[in-house]
Amino acid sequence: MNLLDITGPLEVLSQPNRIHPDAPPYRISVASLKGGLITTSAGVGLDTTAISEISLDEVDTLILPGGGAGYVPFAPQAMVDWISMHAPQIRRICSTCTGAFTLAATGLLSGRRATTHWLAGEALLKLDATIRLEENALFVQDGKFWTAAGVSSGIDLALALLEADLGHQAAMQVAQRLVVFLKRPGGQSQFSTPLRIQTLDGRLADLHGWMAANLQADLSVPSLARRAGMSPRSFARHYSEKVGLSPAKAVAAMRLEAASQALAASPQPIKTIAALCGFGDEQALRRAFMRQFGVAPQAYRERFTRNLA
């Protein structure tokens, strides 16, 4: 299995236990068909319990990691049979990365919305063509079934599970401890919202995820207020109180971060990056970069490329 497919969710779900050692909300087990030491993709061994030794009454959430020799997804028949037999008694069944192949082999994903690693989507549909594959989603929930995309998105999935169980504030606390982003927009090209802009207000966290995925849209106060279901005046006041920035400054920070990431990682023309990140034109992007970094976008790109070399 992929190491991060299991250690990512494990780290997220173990954090509340460490925060509340006197009343830990989760009991976590790492299980395999036969138990014992399992070698992961990174060569690190994980000690596991035989699945036959786990009481089914204690299984609330099942998470299936992905992986396979030579990056070829596989679904052990014995595991497929076990899941098929016991799925009705398990409240929540999840997969990370190509763990979706094990779920698909059971038939439990037939006709359902699901996702997997972007490299494996076509192969998943060959296994079950009725799956409604959402190729650009980080994770998808369809009833009791949750599926996550590429390896690191298991962390996003686990944060969503934690939020569903313990609330937004608890999930935010864990996200801050792990220095990750609580709300990430779907797709393989992720705009990472600065963690300081995340808040303890669930409505604004959802709004931030939408903003990060739609930086080229109208992100004025009236537009954002409509999306938040508030009047412009109430929204501006509430936003500033919760975030510590005005909506305009938060939008500017998100657009600037997205543009700086694109300049460092993408060969796209600066004019295109400016448009995609909501600056309108290259001159507006240049002015923003000069104010923030003291260099023009092209100089920033060259400096970053030189540092990488």
PDB file of C-alpha atoms in Angstrom:
ATOM      1  CA  MET A   1       0.000   0.000   0.000  1.00  0.00           C
ATOM      2  CA  ASN A   2       1.015   3.618  -0.389  1.00  0.00           C
ATOM      3  CA  LEU A   3       2.438   4.786   2.918  1.00  0.00           C
ATOM      4  CA  LEU A   4       0.723   8.181   2.868  1.00  0.00           C
ATOM      5  CA  ASP A   5      -2.636   6.583   2.013  1.00  0.00           C
ATOM      6  CA  ILE A   6      -2.708   5.168   5.509  1.00  0.00           C
ATOM      7  CA  THR A   7      -0.485   7.452   7.575  1.00  0.00           C
ATOM      8  CA  GLY A   8      -2.227  10.618   6.327  1.00  0.00           C
ATOM      9  CA  PRO A   9      -5.680   9.648   7.637  1.00  0.00           C
ATOM     10  CA  LEU A  10      -4.088   8.014  10.699  1.00  0.00           C
ATOM     11  CA  GLU A  11      -2.353  11.245  11.669  1.00  0.00           C
ATOM     12  CA  VAL A  12      -5.523  13.299  11.225  1.00  0.00           C
ATOM     13  CA  LEU A  13      -7.744  10.937  13.202  1.00  0.00           C
ATOM     14  CA  SER A  14      -5.204  10.375  15.969  1.00  0.00           C
ATOM     15  CA  GLN A  15      -4.862  14.094  16.676  1.00  0.00           C
ATOM     16  CA  PRO A  16      -8.176  14.461  18.575  1.00  0.00           C
ATOM     17  CA  ASN A  17      -7.091  11.567  20.807  1.00  0.00           C
ATOM     18  CA  ARG A  18      -3.928  13.457  21.697  1.00  0.00           C
ATOM     19  CA  ILE A  19      -5.827  16.690  22.214  1.00  0.00           C
ATOM     20  CA  HIS A  20      -8.321  14.923  24.518  1.00  0.00           C
ATOM     21  CA  PRO A  21      -6.351  12.043  26.114  1.00  0.00           C
ATOM     22  CA  ASP A  22      -8.892  11.618  28.934  1.00  0.00           C
ATOM     23  CA  ALA A  23     -11.761  11.109  26.501  1.00  0.00           C
ATOM     24  CA  PRO A  24     -10.332  10.090  23.116  1.00  0.00           C
ATOM     25  CA  PRO A  25     -13.082  10.145  20.473  1.00  0.00           C
ATOM     26  CA  TYR A  26     -11.546   7.415  18.286  1.00  0.00           C
ATOM     27  CA  ARG A  27     -10.157   3.917  18.686  1.00  0.00           C
ATOM     28  CA  ILE A  28      -7.914   3.213  15.715  1.00  0.00           C
ATOM     29  CA  SER A  29      -6.766  -0.149  14.394  1.00  0.00           C
ATOM     30  CA  VAL A  30      -4.559  -0.946  11.405  1.00  0.00           C
ATOM     31  CA  ALA A  31      -5.656  -4.289  10.015  1.00  0.00           C
ATOM     32  CA  SER A  32      -4.727  -6.640   7.197  1.00  0.00           C
ATOM     33  CA  LEU A  33      -5.980 -10.011   6.034  1.00  0.00           C
ATOM     34  CA  LYS A  34      -3.481 -12.081   8.022  1.00  0.00           C
ATOM     35  CA  GLY A  35      -2.007  -9.493  10.378  1.00  0.00           C
ATOM     36  CA  GLY A  36       1.686  -8.971  11.027  1.00  0.00           C
ATOM     37  CA  LEU A  37       4.200  -6.675   9.362  1.00  0.00           C
ATOM     38  CA  ILE A  38       3.119  -5.130   6.059  1.00  0.00           C
ATOM     39  CA  THR A  39       5.761  -3.451   3.897  1.00  0.00           C
ATOM     40  CA  THR A  40       4.568  -0.183   2.383  1.00  0.00           C
ATOM     41  CA  SER A  41       5.517   1.525  -0.867  1.00  0.00           C
ATOM     42  CA  ALA A  42       8.216   3.516   0.926  1.00  0.00           C
ATOM     43  CA  GLY A  43       9.764   0.392   2.422  1.00  0.00           C
ATOM     44  CA  VAL A  44       8.482   1.198   5.904  1.00  0.00           C
ATOM     45  CA  GLY A  45       6.843  -1.715   7.698  1.00  0.00           C
ATOM     46  CA  LEU A  46       3.559  -1.315   9.554  1.00  0.00           C
ATOM     47  CA  ASP A  47       2.451  -3.736  12.245  1.00  0.00           C
ATOM     48  CA  THR A  48      -1.139  -4.830  11.636  1.00  0.00           C
ATOM     49  CA  THR A  49      -3.850  -6.822  13.352  1.00  0.00           C
ATOM     50  CA  ALA A  50      -5.508  -9.699  11.516  1.00  0.00           C
ATOM     51  CA  ILE A  51      -8.913  -8.523  10.398  1.00  0.00           C
ATOM     52  CA  SER A  52     -10.459 -11.677  11.862  1.00  0.00           C
ATOM     53  CA  GLU A  53      -9.413 -10.497  15.326  1.00  0.00           C
ATOM     54  CA  ILE A  54     -11.389  -7.248  15.088  1.00  0.00           C
ATOM     55  CA  SER A  55     -14.918  -7.308  16.447  1.00  0.00           C
ATOM     56  CA  LEU A  56     -17.299  -6.169  13.749  1.00  0.00           C
ATOM     57  CA  ASP A  57     -19.379  -4.391  16.386  1.00  0.00           C
ATOM     58  CA  GLU A  58     -16.453  -2.012  16.888  1.00  0.00           C
ATOM     59  CA  VAL A  59     -16.050  -1.047  13.224  1.00  0.00           C
ATOM     60  CA  ASP A  60     -17.655   2.349  12.675  1.00  0.00           C
ATOM     61  CA  THR A  61     -15.504   3.580   9.799  1.00  0.00           C
ATOM     62  CA  LEU A  62     -13.460   1.470   7.391  1.00  0.00           C
ATOM     63  CA  ILE A  63     -10.735   3.162   5.308  1.00  0.00           C
ATOM     64  CA  LEU A  64      -9.124   1.227   2.458  1.00  0.00           C
ATOM     65  CA  PRO A  65      -5.690   2.526   1.354  1.00  0.00           C
ATOM     66  CA  GLY A  66      -4.452   2.285  -2.212  1.00  0.00           C
ATOM     67  CA  GLY A  67      -1.262   0.997  -3.706  1.00  0.00           C
ATOM     68  CA  GLY A  68       0.100  -2.026  -5.532  1.00  0.00           C
ATOM     69  CA  ALA A  69       3.326  -3.374  -6.915  1.00  0.00           C
ATOM     70  CA  GLY A  70       4.482  -1.378  -9.932  1.00  0.00           C
ATOM     71  CA  TYR A  71       1.675   1.134  -9.366  1.00  0.00           C
ATOM     72  CA  VAL A  72      -0.838  -1.458 -10.596  1.00  0.00           C
ATOM     73  CA  PRO A  73      -4.038  -1.281  -8.495  1.00  0.00           C
ATOM     74  CA  PHE A  74      -5.281  -4.570  -7.126  1.00  0.00           C
ATOM     75  CA  ALA A  75      -8.165  -5.879  -5.039  1.00  0.00           C
ATOM     76  CA  PRO A  76      -7.422  -9.002  -2.956  1.00  0.00           C
ATOM     77  CA  GLN A  77     -10.385 -11.342  -3.358  1.00  0.00           C
ATOM     78  CA  ALA A  78     -10.423 -12.285   0.327  1.00  0.00           C
ATOM     79  CA  MET A  79     -10.695  -8.600   1.269  1.00  0.00           C
ATOM     80  CA  VAL A  80     -13.377  -8.029  -1.363  1.00  0.00           C
ATOM     81  CA  ASP A  81     -15.376 -10.926   0.090  1.00  0.00           C
ATOM     82  CA  TRP A  82     -14.971  -9.659   3.660  1.00  0.00           C
ATOM     83  CA  ILE A  83     -16.155  -6.158   2.762  1.00  0.00           C
ATOM     84  CA  SER A  84     -19.096  -7.481   0.719  1.00  0.00           C
ATOM     85  CA  MET A  85     -20.215  -9.595   3.670  1.00  0.00           C
ATOM     86  CA  HIS A  86     -19.862  -6.962   6.376  1.00  0.00           C
ATOM     87  CA  ALA A  87     -20.575  -3.667   4.558  1.00  0.00           C
ATOM     88  CA  PRO A  88     -24.232  -3.465   5.713  1.00  0.00           C
ATOM     89  CA  GLN A  89     -23.077  -3.339   9.348  1.00  0.00           C
ATOM     90  CA  ILE A  90     -20.422  -0.645   8.872  1.00  0.00           C
ATOM     91  CA  ARG A  91     -21.613   2.954   9.152  1.00  0.00           C
ATOM     92  CA  ARG A  92     -19.023   4.515   6.849  1.00  0.00           C
ATOM     93  CA  ILE A  93     -16.768   2.938   4.213  1.00  0.00           C
ATOM     94  CA  CYS A  94     -13.951   4.963   2.656  1.00  0.00           C
ATOM     95  CA  SER A  95     -11.072   4.551   0.238  1.00  0.00           C
ATOM     96  CA  THR A  96      -8.000   6.600  -0.517  1.00  0.00           C
ATOM     97  CA  CYS A  97      -6.341   6.665  -3.921  1.00  0.00           C
ATOM     98  CA  THR A  98      -6.638   3.280  -5.664  1.00  0.00           C
ATOM     99  CA  GLY A  99      -8.284   1.751  -2.618  1.00  0.00           C
ATOM    100  CA  ALA A 100     -11.403   2.533  -4.667  1.00  0.00           C
ATOM    101  CA  PHE A 101     -10.591  -0.553  -6.759  1.00  0.00           C
ATOM    102  CA  THR A 102     -11.260  -2.811  -3.776  1.00  0.00           C
ATOM    103  CA  LEU A 103     -14.591  -1.090  -3.211  1.00  0.00           C
ATOM    104  CA  ALA A 104     -15.440  -1.267  -6.906  1.00  0.00           C
ATOM    105  CA  ALA A 105     -14.707  -4.994  -6.965  1.00  0.00           C
ATOM    106  CA  THR A 106     -17.429  -5.516  -4.363  1.00  0.00           C
ATOM    107  CA  GLY A 107     -20.021  -3.808  -6.556  1.00  0.00           C
ATOM    108  CA  LEU A 108     -20.752  -1.326  -3.769  1.00  0.00           C
ATOM    109  CA  LEU A 109     -19.774   1.638  -5.960  1.00  0.00           C
ATOM    110  CA  SER A 110     -22.048   0.630  -8.854  1.00  0.00           C
ATOM    111  CA  GLY A 111     -24.064   3.641  -9.958  1.00  0.00           C
ATOM    112  CA  ARG A 112     -22.479   5.833  -7.295  1.00  0.00           C
ATOM    113  CA  ARG A 113     -20.389   8.979  -7.491  1.00  0.00           C
ATOM    114  CA  ALA A 114     -16.744   8.264  -6.726  1.00  0.00           C
ATOM    115  CA  THR A 115     -13.180   9.337  -7.400  1.00  0.00           C
ATOM    116  CA  THR A 116      -9.692   7.845  -7.414  1.00  0.00           C
ATOM    117  CA  HIS A 117      -6.173   8.888  -8.373  1.00  0.00           C
ATOM    118  CA  TRP A 118      -6.296  10.803 -11.641  1.00  0.00           C
ATOM    119  CA  LEU A 119      -3.981   8.257 -13.276  1.00  0.00           C
ATOM    120  CA  ALA A 120      -6.319   5.375 -12.420  1.00  0.00           C
ATOM    121  CA  GLY A 121      -9.727   6.709 -13.421  1.00  0.00           C
ATOM    122  CA  GLU A 122      -9.902   4.921 -16.762  1.00  0.00           C
ATOM    123  CA  ALA A 123      -8.906   1.601 -15.211  1.00  0.00           C
ATOM    124  CA  LEU A 124     -11.534   2.011 -12.503  1.00  0.00           C
ATOM    125  CA  LEU A 125     -14.261   2.439 -15.115  1.00  0.00           C
ATOM    126  CA  LYS A 126     -13.076  -0.714 -16.855  1.00  0.00           C
ATOM    127  CA  LEU A 127     -13.714  -2.518 -13.591  1.00  0.00           C
ATOM    128  CA  ASP A 128     -17.216  -1.020 -13.246  1.00  0.00           C
ATOM    129  CA  ALA A 129     -18.488   1.227 -16.021  1.00  0.00           C
ATOM    130  CA  THR A 130     -21.528   2.288 -13.982  1.00  0.00           C
ATOM    131  CA  ILE A 131     -19.430   4.276 -11.498  1.00  0.00           C
ATOM    132  CA  ARG A 132     -20.097   8.004 -11.890  1.00  0.00           C
ATOM    133  CA  LEU A 133     -16.452   9.010 -11.806  1.00  0.00           C
ATOM    134  CA  GLU A 134     -15.617  12.554 -10.696  1.00  0.00           C
ATOM    135  CA  GLU A 135     -12.078  12.792 -12.018  1.00  0.00           C
ATOM    136  CA  ASN A 136     -11.291  16.255 -10.654  1.00  0.00           C
ATOM    137  CA  ALA A 137     -12.603  15.813  -7.120  1.00  0.00           C
ATOM    138  CA  LEU A 138     -10.345  15.567  -4.109  1.00  0.00           C
ATOM    139  CA  PHE A 139     -12.897  13.393  -2.390  1.00  0.00           C
ATOM    140  CA  VAL A 140     -16.503  12.409  -2.966  1.00  0.00           C
ATOM    141  CA  GLN A 141     -19.245  11.324  -0.597  1.00  0.00           C
ATOM    142  CA  ASP A 142     -22.158   9.272  -1.859  1.00  0.00           C
ATOM    143  CA  GLY A 143     -24.219   8.040   1.053  1.00  0.00           C
ATOM    144  CA  LYS A 144     -22.053   5.981   3.419  1.00  0.00           C
ATOM    145  CA  PHE A 145     -19.269   5.680   0.843  1.00  0.00           C
ATOM    146  CA  TRP A 146     -16.404   8.180   0.708  1.00  0.00           C
ATOM    147  CA  THR A 147     -13.629   7.996  -1.903  1.00  0.00           C
ATOM    148  CA  ALA A 148     -10.511  10.166  -2.104  1.00  0.00           C
ATOM    149  CA  ALA A 149      -8.218  10.906  -5.042  1.00  0.00           C
ATOM    150  CA  GLY A 150      -4.409  11.057  -5.018  1.00  0.00           C
ATOM    151  CA  VAL A 151      -2.465   9.972  -1.941  1.00  0.00           C
ATOM    152  CA  SER A 152      -2.339  13.288  -0.064  1.00  0.00           C
ATOM    153  CA  SER A 153      -6.087  13.791  -0.491  1.00  0.00           C
ATOM    154  CA  GLY A 154      -6.553  11.097   2.147  1.00  0.00           C
ATOM    155  CA  ILE A 155      -5.725  13.881   4.594  1.00  0.00           C
ATOM    156  CA  ASP A 156      -8.527  16.014   3.151  1.00  0.00           C
ATOM    157  CA  LEU A 157     -10.889  13.052   3.385  1.00  0.00           C
ATOM    158  CA  ALA A 158      -9.967  12.388   6.992  1.00  0.00           C
ATOM    159  CA  LEU A 159     -10.464  16.056   7.905  1.00  0.00           C
ATOM    160  CA  ALA A 160     -13.918  15.894   6.340  1.00  0.00           C
ATOM    161  CA  LEU A 161     -14.730  12.762   8.335  1.00  0.00           C
ATOM    162  CA  LEU A 162     -13.478  14.433  11.497  1.00  0.00           C
ATOM    163  CA  GLU A 163     -15.560  17.527  10.774  1.00  0.00           C
ATOM    164  CA  ALA A 164     -18.663  15.367  10.267  1.00  0.00           C
ATOM    165  CA  ASP A 165     -18.000  13.596  13.582  1.00  0.00           C
ATOM    166  CA  LEU A 166     -16.711  16.329  15.868  1.00  0.00           C
ATOM    167  CA  GLY A 167     -17.588  19.624  14.172  1.00  0.00           C
ATOM    168  CA  HIS A 168     -15.838  22.317  12.198  1.00  0.00           C
ATOM    169  CA  GLN A 169     -13.897  23.785  15.106  1.00  0.00           C
ATOM    170  CA  ALA A 170     -12.330  20.432  15.976  1.00  0.00           C
ATOM    171  CA  ALA A 171     -11.363  19.839  12.341  1.00  0.00           C
ATOM    172  CA  MET A 172      -9.896  23.324  12.105  1.00  0.00           C
ATOM    173  CA  GLN A 173      -7.836  22.742  15.251  1.00  0.00           C
ATOM    174  CA  VAL A 174      -6.368  19.570  13.770  1.00  0.00           C
ATOM    175  CA  ALA A 175      -5.725  21.252  10.405  1.00  0.00           C
ATOM    176  CA  GLN A 176      -3.790  24.008  12.154  1.00  0.00           C
ATOM    177  CA  ARG A 177      -1.741  21.495  14.156  1.00  0.00           C
ATOM    178  CA  LEU A 178      -0.866  19.636  10.958  1.00  0.00           C
ATOM    179  CA  VAL A 179      -0.264  22.898   9.045  1.00  0.00           C
ATOM    180  CA  VAL A 180      -2.610  21.915   6.244  1.00  0.00           C
ATOM    181  CA  PHE A 181      -5.653  23.526   4.645  1.00  0.00           C
ATOM    182  CA  LEU A 182      -9.045  22.496   5.927  1.00  0.00           C
ATOM    183  CA  LYS A 183     -10.937  23.293   2.727  1.00  0.00           C
ATOM    184  CA  ARG A 184      -9.277  22.508  -0.594  1.00  0.00           C
ATOM    185  CA  PRO A 185     -11.094  22.891  -3.902  1.00  0.00           C
ATOM    186  CA  GLY A 186     -11.394  19.817  -6.111  1.00  0.00           C
ATOM    187  CA  GLY A 187      -9.143  18.973  -9.019  1.00  0.00           C
ATOM    188  CA  GLN A 188      -5.497  18.199  -9.438  1.00  0.00           C
ATOM    189  CA  SER A 189      -4.517  21.877  -9.744  1.00  0.00           C
ATOM    190  CA  GLN A 190      -5.070  23.091  -6.199  1.00  0.00           C
ATOM    191  CA  PHE A 191      -4.926  26.706  -5.088  1.00  0.00           C
ATOM    192  CA  SER A 192      -3.802  26.547  -1.465  1.00  0.00           C
ATOM    193  CA  THR A 193      -5.619  29.162   0.590  1.00  0.00           C
ATOM    194  CA  PRO A 194      -3.293  30.608   3.234  1.00  0.00           C
ATOM    195  CA  LEU A 195      -4.015  28.913   6.534  1.00  0.00           C
ATOM    196  CA  ARG A 196      -4.340  32.244   8.319  1.00  0.00           C
ATOM    197  CA  ILE A 197      -7.392  33.011   6.159  1.00  0.00           C
ATOM    198  CA  GLN A 198      -9.155  29.861   7.369  1.00  0.00           C
ATOM    199  CA  THR A 199     -11.552  30.614  10.222  1.00  0.00           C
ATOM    200  CA  LEU A 200     -13.619  28.917  12.875  1.00  0.00           C
ATOM    201  CA  ASP A 201     -16.751  29.860  10.928  1.00  0.00           C
ATOM    202  CA  GLY A 202     -17.842  26.936   8.738  1.00  0.00           C
ATOM    203  CA  ARG A 203     -19.679  29.170   6.289  1.00  0.00           C
ATOM    204  CA  LEU A 204     -16.551  31.178   5.563  1.00  0.00           C
ATOM    205  CA  ALA A 205     -14.414  28.036   5.253  1.00  0.00           C
ATOM    206  CA  ASP A 206     -16.742  26.750   2.540  1.00  0.00           C
ATOM    207  CA  LEU A 207     -16.714  30.165   0.910  1.00  0.00           C
ATOM    208  CA  HIS A 208     -12.916  30.236   0.918  1.00  0.00           C
ATOM    209  CA  GLY A 209     -12.805  26.901  -0.865  1.00  0.00           C
ATOM    210  CA  TRP A 210     -15.118  28.244  -3.555  1.00  0.00           C
ATOM    211  CA  MET A 211     -13.150  31.494  -3.860  1.00  0.00           C
ATOM    212  CA  ALA A 212      -9.860  29.632  -4.289  1.00  0.00           C
ATOM    213  CA  ALA A 213     -11.358  27.591  -7.125  1.00  0.00           C
ATOM    214  CA  ASN A 214     -12.921  30.637  -8.822  1.00  0.00           C
ATOM    215  CA  LEU A 215     -10.325  33.383  -8.564  1.00  0.00           C
ATOM    216  CA  GLN A 216     -11.232  34.731 -12.003  1.00  0.00           C
ATOM    217  CA  ALA A 217     -14.855  35.249 -10.943  1.00  0.00           C
ATOM    218  CA  ASP A 218     -16.459  38.359  -9.466  1.00  0.00           C
ATOM    219  CA  LEU A 219     -15.209  38.307  -5.858  1.00  0.00           C
ATOM    220  CA  SER A 220     -16.517  41.696  -4.847  1.00  0.00           C
ATOM    221  CA  VAL A 221     -18.212  42.152  -1.467  1.00  0.00           C
ATOM    222  CA  PRO A 222     -21.747  42.135  -2.956  1.00  0.00           C
ATOM    223  CA  SER A 223     -21.010  38.932  -4.877  1.00  0.00           C
ATOM    224  CA  LEU A 224     -19.434  37.144  -1.891  1.00  0.00           C
ATOM    225  CA  ALA A 225     -22.216  38.365   0.408  1.00  0.00           C
ATOM    226  CA  ARG A 226     -24.840  36.827  -1.887  1.00  0.00           C
ATOM    227  CA  ARG A 227     -22.997  33.524  -1.834  1.00  0.00           C
ATOM    228  CA  ALA A 228     -22.752  33.660   1.971  1.00  0.00           C
ATOM    229  CA  GLY A 229     -26.446  34.547   2.268  1.00  0.00           C
ATOM    230  CA  MET A 230     -25.775  37.854   4.000  1.00  0.00           C
ATOM    231  CA  SER A 231     -26.200  41.528   3.262  1.00  0.00           C
ATOM    232  CA  PRO A 232     -23.029  43.235   1.948  1.00  0.00           C
ATOM    233  CA  ARG A 233     -22.654  45.344   5.092  1.00  0.00           C
ATOM    234  CA  SER A 234     -23.158  42.424   7.487  1.00  0.00           C
ATOM    235  CA  PHE A 235     -20.852  40.222   5.430  1.00  0.00           C
ATOM    236  CA  ALA A 236     -18.020  42.765   5.336  1.00  0.00           C
ATOM    237  CA  ARG A 237     -18.258  43.299   9.089  1.00  0.00           C
ATOM    238  CA  HIS A 238     -18.551  39.605   9.931  1.00  0.00           C
ATOM    239  CA  TYR A 239     -15.726  38.651   7.573  1.00  0.00           C
ATOM    240  CA  SER A 240     -13.324  41.228   8.971  1.00  0.00           C
ATOM    241  CA  GLU A 241     -14.116  40.164  12.545  1.00  0.00           C
ATOM    242  CA  LYS A 242     -13.548  36.464  11.832  1.00  0.00           C
ATOM    243  CA  VAL A 243     -10.611  36.647   9.434  1.00  0.00           C
ATOM    244  CA  GLY A 244      -8.807  39.781  10.544  1.00  0.00           C
ATOM    245  CA  LEU A 245      -8.691  41.065   6.967  1.00  0.00           C
ATOM    246  CA  SER A 246     -11.156  42.886   4.784  1.00  0.00           C
ATOM    247  CA  PRO A 247     -12.702  40.731   2.022  1.00  0.00           C
ATOM    248  CA  ALA A 248     -10.775  42.732  -0.588  1.00  0.00           C
ATOM    249  CA  LYS A 249      -7.426  42.108   1.111  1.00  0.00           C
ATOM    250  CA  ALA A 250      -8.189  38.401   1.513  1.00  0.00           C
ATOM    251  CA  VAL A 251      -9.078  38.086  -2.176  1.00  0.00           C
ATOM    252  CA  ALA A 252      -5.913  39.929  -3.136  1.00  0.00           C
ATOM    253  CA  ALA A 253      -3.809  37.580  -0.963  1.00  0.00           C
ATOM    254  CA  MET A 254      -5.405  34.474  -2.457  1.00  0.00           C
ATOM    255  CA  ARG A 255      -4.954  35.700  -6.019  1.00  0.00           C
ATOM    256  CA  LEU A 256      -1.357  36.681  -5.386  1.00  0.00           C
ATOM    257  CA  GLU A 257      -0.502  33.322  -3.844  1.00  0.00           C
ATOM    258  CA  ALA A 258      -2.117  31.450  -6.726  1.00  0.00           C
ATOM    259  CA  ALA A 259      -0.228  33.551  -9.257  1.00  0.00           C
ATOM    260  CA  SER A 260       3.105  33.047  -7.488  1.00  0.00           C
ATOM    261  CA  GLN A 261       2.547  29.271  -7.449  1.00  0.00           C
ATOM    262  CA  ALA A 262       1.601  29.266 -11.126  1.00  0.00           C
ATOM    263  CA  LEU A 263       4.652  31.301 -12.090  1.00  0.00           C
ATOM    264  CA  ALA A 264       6.893  28.863 -10.238  1.00  0.00           C
ATOM    265  CA  ALA A 265       5.314  25.682 -11.569  1.00  0.00           C
ATOM    266  CA  SER A 266       3.683  26.476 -14.907  1.00  0.00           C
ATOM    267  CA  PRO A 267       5.126  27.472 -18.302  1.00  0.00           C
ATOM    268  CA  GLN A 268       1.948  29.403 -19.133  1.00  0.00           C
ATOM    269  CA  PRO A 269       2.381  32.974 -20.373  1.00  0.00           C
ATOM    270  CA  ILE A 270       2.197  35.606 -17.656  1.00  0.00           C
ATOM    271  CA  LYS A 271      -0.812  37.157 -19.402  1.00  0.00           C
ATOM    272  CA  THR A 272      -2.684  33.859 -19.093  1.00  0.00           C
ATOM    273  CA  ILE A 273      -1.751  33.428 -15.429  1.00  0.00           C
ATOM    274  CA  ALA A 274      -2.929  36.963 -14.715  1.00  0.00           C
ATOM    275  CA  ALA A 275      -6.323  36.204 -16.238  1.00  0.00           C
ATOM    276  CA  LEU A 276      -6.729  32.818 -14.548  1.00  0.00           C
ATOM    277  CA  CYS A 277      -5.863  34.244 -11.137  1.00  0.00           C
ATOM    278  CA  GLY A 278      -8.316  37.114 -11.417  1.00  0.00           C
ATOM    279  CA  PHE A 279      -5.992  40.040 -12.086  1.00  0.00           C
ATOM    280  CA  GLY A 280      -7.599  40.864 -15.413  1.00  0.00           C
ATOM    281  CA  ASP A 281      -4.418  41.831 -17.216  1.00  0.00           C
ATOM    282  CA  GLU A 282      -0.663  41.534 -16.947  1.00  0.00           C
ATOM    283  CA  GLN A 283      -0.174  45.092 -15.709  1.00  0.00           C
ATOM    284  CA  ALA A 284      -2.401  44.532 -12.701  1.00  0.00           C
ATOM    285  CA  LEU A 285      -0.427  41.403 -11.845  1.00  0.00           C
ATOM    286  CA  ARG A 286       2.832  43.291 -12.246  1.00  0.00           C
ATOM    287  CA  ARG A 287       1.692  46.061  -9.880  1.00  0.00           C
ATOM    288  CA  ALA A 288       0.631  43.491  -7.260  1.00  0.00           C
ATOM    289  CA  PHE A 289       3.980  41.701  -7.476  1.00  0.00           C
ATOM    290  CA  MET A 290       5.964  44.903  -7.222  1.00  0.00           C
ATOM    291  CA  ARG A 291       4.009  45.929  -4.111  1.00  0.00           C
ATOM    292  CA  GLN A 292       4.337  42.555  -2.392  1.00  0.00           C
ATOM    293  CA  PHE A 293       7.674  41.167  -3.575  1.00  0.00           C
ATOM    294  CA  GLY A 294       9.499  44.124  -5.026  1.00  0.00           C
ATOM    295  CA  VAL A 295      10.064  42.270  -8.322  1.00  0.00           C
ATOM    296  CA  ALA A 296       8.125  41.868 -11.553  1.00  0.00           C
ATOM    297  CA  PRO A 297       6.405  38.516 -12.308  1.00  0.00           C
ATOM    298  CA  GLN A 298       9.015  37.548 -14.915  1.00  0.00           C
ATOM    299  CA  ALA A 299      11.874  38.248 -12.506  1.00  0.00           C
ATOM    300  CA  TYR A 300      10.064  36.233  -9.812  1.00  0.00           C
ATOM    301  CA  ARG A 301       9.701  33.284 -12.210  1.00  0.00           C
ATOM    302  CA  GLU A 302      13.354  33.429 -13.230  1.00  0.00           C
ATOM    303  CA  ARG A 303      14.541  33.670  -9.641  1.00  0.00           C
ATOM    304  CA  PHE A 304      12.438  30.681  -8.587  1.00  0.00           C
ATOM    305  CA  THR A 305      13.625  28.599 -11.549  1.00  0.00           C
ATOM    306  CA  ARG A 306      17.227  29.505 -10.818  1.00  0.00           C
ATOM    307  CA  ASN A 307      16.846  28.520  -7.152  1.00  0.00           C
ATOM    308  CA  LEU A 308      15.402  25.157  -8.155  1.00  0.00           C
ATOM    309  CA  ALA A 309      18.314  24.527 -10.510  1.00  0.00           C
TER     310      ALA A 309
END
